[in-house]
Coordinates of C-alpha atoms in Angstrom, one line a residue:
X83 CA 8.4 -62.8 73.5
X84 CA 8.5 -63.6 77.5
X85 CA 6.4 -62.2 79.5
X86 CA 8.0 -61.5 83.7
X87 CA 5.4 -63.1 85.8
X88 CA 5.3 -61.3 88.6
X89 CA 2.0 -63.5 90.5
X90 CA 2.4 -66.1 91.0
X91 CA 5.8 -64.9 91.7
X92 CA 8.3 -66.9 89.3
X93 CA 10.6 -67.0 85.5
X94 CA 9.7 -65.5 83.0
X95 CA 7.6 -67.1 80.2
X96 CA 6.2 -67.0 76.7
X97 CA 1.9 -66.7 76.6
X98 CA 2.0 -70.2 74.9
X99 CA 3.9 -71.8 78.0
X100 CA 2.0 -69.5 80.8
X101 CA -1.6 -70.9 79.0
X102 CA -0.3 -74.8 78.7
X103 CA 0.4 -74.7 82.3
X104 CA -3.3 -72.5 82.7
X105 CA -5.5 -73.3 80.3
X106 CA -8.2 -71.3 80.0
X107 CA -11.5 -72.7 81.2
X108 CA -15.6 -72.2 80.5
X109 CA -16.1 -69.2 79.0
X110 CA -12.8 -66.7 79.7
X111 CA -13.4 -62.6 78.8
X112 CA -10.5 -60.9 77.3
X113 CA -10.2 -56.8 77.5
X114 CA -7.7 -54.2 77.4
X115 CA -7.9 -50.7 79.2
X116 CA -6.3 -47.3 80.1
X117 CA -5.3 -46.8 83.4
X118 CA -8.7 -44.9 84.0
X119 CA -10.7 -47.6 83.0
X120 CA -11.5 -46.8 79.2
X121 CA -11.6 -49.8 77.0
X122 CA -12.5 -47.9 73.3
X123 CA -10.4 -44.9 71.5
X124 CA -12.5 -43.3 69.0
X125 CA -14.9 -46.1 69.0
X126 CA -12.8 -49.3 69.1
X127 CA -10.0 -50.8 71.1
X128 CA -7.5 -50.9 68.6
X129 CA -5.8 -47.3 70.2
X130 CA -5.2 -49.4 73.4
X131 CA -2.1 -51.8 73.8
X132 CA 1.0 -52.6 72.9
X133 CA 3.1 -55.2 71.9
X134 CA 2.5 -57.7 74.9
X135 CA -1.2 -57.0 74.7
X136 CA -0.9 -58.0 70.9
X137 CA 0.8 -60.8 71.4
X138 CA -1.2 -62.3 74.7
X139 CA -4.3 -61.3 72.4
X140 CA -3.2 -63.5 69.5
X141 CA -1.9 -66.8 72.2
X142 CA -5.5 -66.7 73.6
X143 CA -7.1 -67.0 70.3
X144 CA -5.1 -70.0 68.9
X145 CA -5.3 -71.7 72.4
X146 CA -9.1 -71.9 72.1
X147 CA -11.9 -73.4 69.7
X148 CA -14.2 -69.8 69.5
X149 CA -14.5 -66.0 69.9
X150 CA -17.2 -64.6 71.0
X151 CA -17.7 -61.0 70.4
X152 CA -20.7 -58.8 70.0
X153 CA -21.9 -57.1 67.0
X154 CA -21.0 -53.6 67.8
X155 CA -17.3 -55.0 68.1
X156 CA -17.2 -57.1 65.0
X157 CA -18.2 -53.5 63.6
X158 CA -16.3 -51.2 65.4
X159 CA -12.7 -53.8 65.2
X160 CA -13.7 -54.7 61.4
X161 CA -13.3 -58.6 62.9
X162 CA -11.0 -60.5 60.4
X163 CA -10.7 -64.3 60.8
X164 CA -9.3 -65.1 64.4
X165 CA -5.2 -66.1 64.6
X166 CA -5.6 -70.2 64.9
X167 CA -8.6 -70.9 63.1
X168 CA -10.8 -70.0 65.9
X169 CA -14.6 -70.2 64.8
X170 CA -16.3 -66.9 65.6
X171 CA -19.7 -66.5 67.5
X172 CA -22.1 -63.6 67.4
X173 CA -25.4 -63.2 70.3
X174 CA -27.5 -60.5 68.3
X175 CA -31.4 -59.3 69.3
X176 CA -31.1 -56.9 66.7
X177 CA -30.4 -59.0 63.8
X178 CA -28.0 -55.9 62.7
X179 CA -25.0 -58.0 62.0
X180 CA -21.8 -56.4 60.2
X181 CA -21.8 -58.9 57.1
X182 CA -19.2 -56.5 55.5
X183 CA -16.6 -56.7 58.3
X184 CA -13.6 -59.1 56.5
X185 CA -14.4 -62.3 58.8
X186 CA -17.5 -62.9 56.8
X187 CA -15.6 -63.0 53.5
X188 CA -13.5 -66.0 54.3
X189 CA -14.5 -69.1 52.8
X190 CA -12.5 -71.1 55.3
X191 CA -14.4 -69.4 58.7
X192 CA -16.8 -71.0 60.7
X193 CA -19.3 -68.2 62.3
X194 CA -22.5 -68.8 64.3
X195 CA -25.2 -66.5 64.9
X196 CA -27.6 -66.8 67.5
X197 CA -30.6 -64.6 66.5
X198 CA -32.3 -63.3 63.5
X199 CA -30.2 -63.1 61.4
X200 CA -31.0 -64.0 57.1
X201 CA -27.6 -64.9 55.9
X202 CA -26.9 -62.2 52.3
X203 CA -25.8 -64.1 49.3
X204 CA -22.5 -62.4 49.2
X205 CA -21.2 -63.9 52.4
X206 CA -18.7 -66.6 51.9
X207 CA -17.9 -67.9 55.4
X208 CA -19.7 -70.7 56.4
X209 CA -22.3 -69.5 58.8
X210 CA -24.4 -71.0 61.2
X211 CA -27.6 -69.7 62.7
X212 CA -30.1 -70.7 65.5
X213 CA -32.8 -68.8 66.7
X214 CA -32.3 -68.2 70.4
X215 CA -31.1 -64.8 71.9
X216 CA -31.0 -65.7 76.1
X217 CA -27.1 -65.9 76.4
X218 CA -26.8 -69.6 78.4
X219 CA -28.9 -71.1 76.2
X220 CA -27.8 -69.6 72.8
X221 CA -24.0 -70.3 73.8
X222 CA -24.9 -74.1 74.7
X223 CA -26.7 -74.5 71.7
X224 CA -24.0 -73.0 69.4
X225 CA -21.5 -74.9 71.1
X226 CA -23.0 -77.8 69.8
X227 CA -24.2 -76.9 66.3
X228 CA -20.2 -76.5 66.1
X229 CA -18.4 -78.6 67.9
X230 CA -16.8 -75.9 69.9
X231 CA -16.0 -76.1 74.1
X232 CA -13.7 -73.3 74.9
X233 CA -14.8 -69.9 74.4
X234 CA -12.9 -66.8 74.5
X235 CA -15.2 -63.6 74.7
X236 CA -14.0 -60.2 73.5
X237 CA -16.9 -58.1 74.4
X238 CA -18.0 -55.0 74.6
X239 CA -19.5 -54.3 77.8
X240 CA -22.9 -55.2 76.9
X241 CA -22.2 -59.0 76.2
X242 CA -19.9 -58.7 79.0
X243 CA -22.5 -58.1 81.0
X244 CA -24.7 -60.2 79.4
X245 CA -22.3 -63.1 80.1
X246 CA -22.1 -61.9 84.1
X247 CA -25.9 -61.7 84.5
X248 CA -26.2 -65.4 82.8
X249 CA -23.4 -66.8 85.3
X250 CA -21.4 -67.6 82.6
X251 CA -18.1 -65.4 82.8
X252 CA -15.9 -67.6 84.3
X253 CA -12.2 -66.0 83.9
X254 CA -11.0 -62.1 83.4
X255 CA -8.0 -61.7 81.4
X256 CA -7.6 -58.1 81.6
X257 CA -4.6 -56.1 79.9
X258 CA -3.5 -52.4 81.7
X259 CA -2.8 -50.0 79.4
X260 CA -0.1 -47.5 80.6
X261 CA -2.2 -44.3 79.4
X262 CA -4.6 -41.4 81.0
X263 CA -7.9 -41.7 78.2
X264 CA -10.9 -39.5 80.1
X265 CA -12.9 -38.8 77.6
X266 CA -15.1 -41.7 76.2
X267 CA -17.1 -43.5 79.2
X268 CA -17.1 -46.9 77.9
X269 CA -16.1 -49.3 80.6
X270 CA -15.4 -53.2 81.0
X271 CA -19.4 -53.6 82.0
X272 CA -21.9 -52.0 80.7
X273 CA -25.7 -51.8 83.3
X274 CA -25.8 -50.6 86.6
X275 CA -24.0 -51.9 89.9
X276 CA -23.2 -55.8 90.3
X277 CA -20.9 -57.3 92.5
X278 CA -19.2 -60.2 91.3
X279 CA -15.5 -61.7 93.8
X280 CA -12.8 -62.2 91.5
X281 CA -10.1 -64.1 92.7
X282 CA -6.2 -63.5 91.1
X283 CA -4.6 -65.9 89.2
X284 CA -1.6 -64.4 87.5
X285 CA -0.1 -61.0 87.1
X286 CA 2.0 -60.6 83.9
X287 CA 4.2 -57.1 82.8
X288 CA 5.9 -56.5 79.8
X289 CA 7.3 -52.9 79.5
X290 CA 4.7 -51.1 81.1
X291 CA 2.3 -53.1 80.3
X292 CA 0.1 -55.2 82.8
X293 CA -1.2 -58.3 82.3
X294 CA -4.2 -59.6 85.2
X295 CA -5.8 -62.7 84.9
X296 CA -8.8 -63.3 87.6
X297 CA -11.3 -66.5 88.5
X298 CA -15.2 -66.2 89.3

């Protein structure tokens, strides 16, 4: 599937060549929303996107070594293992960690937990857990507990956040529904005002789809 790249202005491409001439760096945030800003349908995401946002979605997964997502998501998306053999990440204060969702059934998935979190017996992914919860600090130490450098975040809004108020969100790879949601209030970030310059690397469309991609 190509993608027409309409910034910087130029042929059309597949997501594999546009990210091998743009590789994602630090720690990129990926998200899809309606044209009003919604970015959940009944609790979860899955209502939002089509084909292109599918297929950008699974590109940026193999192209990178982890997702990051938080616990409400792996939840409310029922995580399965991510497309390339991605290791999965988890920041939790809680310690209320969705052991059922399908990713931690996998024998073959690497998942680390940064908080406290006790690891059931029927979990068969191999899981990795450290104790700190302060987002720079529990991403650079599960980074190196696994071996992992590029990070792909898919939310929610409180990680999101999180991420923004640590001065790690680097890159915003955001996909534009075409659709009119109102209704649920959930946005990109959760928290009150911020202001945080974003600068525009690529705009993508396929159908009616549209495909930003911005820089801190």
């Amino acid at each position: 599937m190509e993608f027409d790249v309409l910034h910087p202005a130029g042929a059309s491409a597949t997501a594999e060549e546009l990210l091998a001439r743009h590789p994602l760096r630090g720690v990129a945030v990926n998200m899809v929303a309606s044209v009003d800003g919604r970015v959940a349908v009944d609790g979860g995401s899955s209502g939002l996107g089509g084909e292109g946002d599918h297929t950008l979605f699974n590109a940026l997964r193999r192209s990178v070594d982890a997702v990051l997502a938080g616990t409400a998501t792996v939840r409310a998306e029922g995580y399965g293992p991510p497309a390339g053999g991605a290791a999965l990440l988890m920041i939790t204060r809680s310690g209320d960690v969705p052991w059922d969702a399908p990713v931690f059934a996998a024998p073959q998935q690497r998942i680390g937990i940064a908080g406290p979190a006790e690891v059931p017996a029927r979990v068969r992914a191999q899981v990795t857990t450290i104790g700190t919860i302060e987002p720079r600090a529990a991403l650079a130490e599960l980074r190196t507990a696994m071996g992992v450098e590029s990070v792909l975040c898919e939310g929610g809004p409180t990680l999101n956040r999180a991420l923004l108020d640590a001065g790690l969100l680097d890159e915003l790879l955001l996909t534009v529904d075409p659709s009119l949601r109102g209704g649920d209030p959930s946005t990109l970030l959760a928290g009150g005002p911020t202001t945080a310059p974003l600068r525009l690397v690529w705009v993508l469309r396929r159908g009616d789809e549209l495909f930003l991609r911005y820089s801190r």
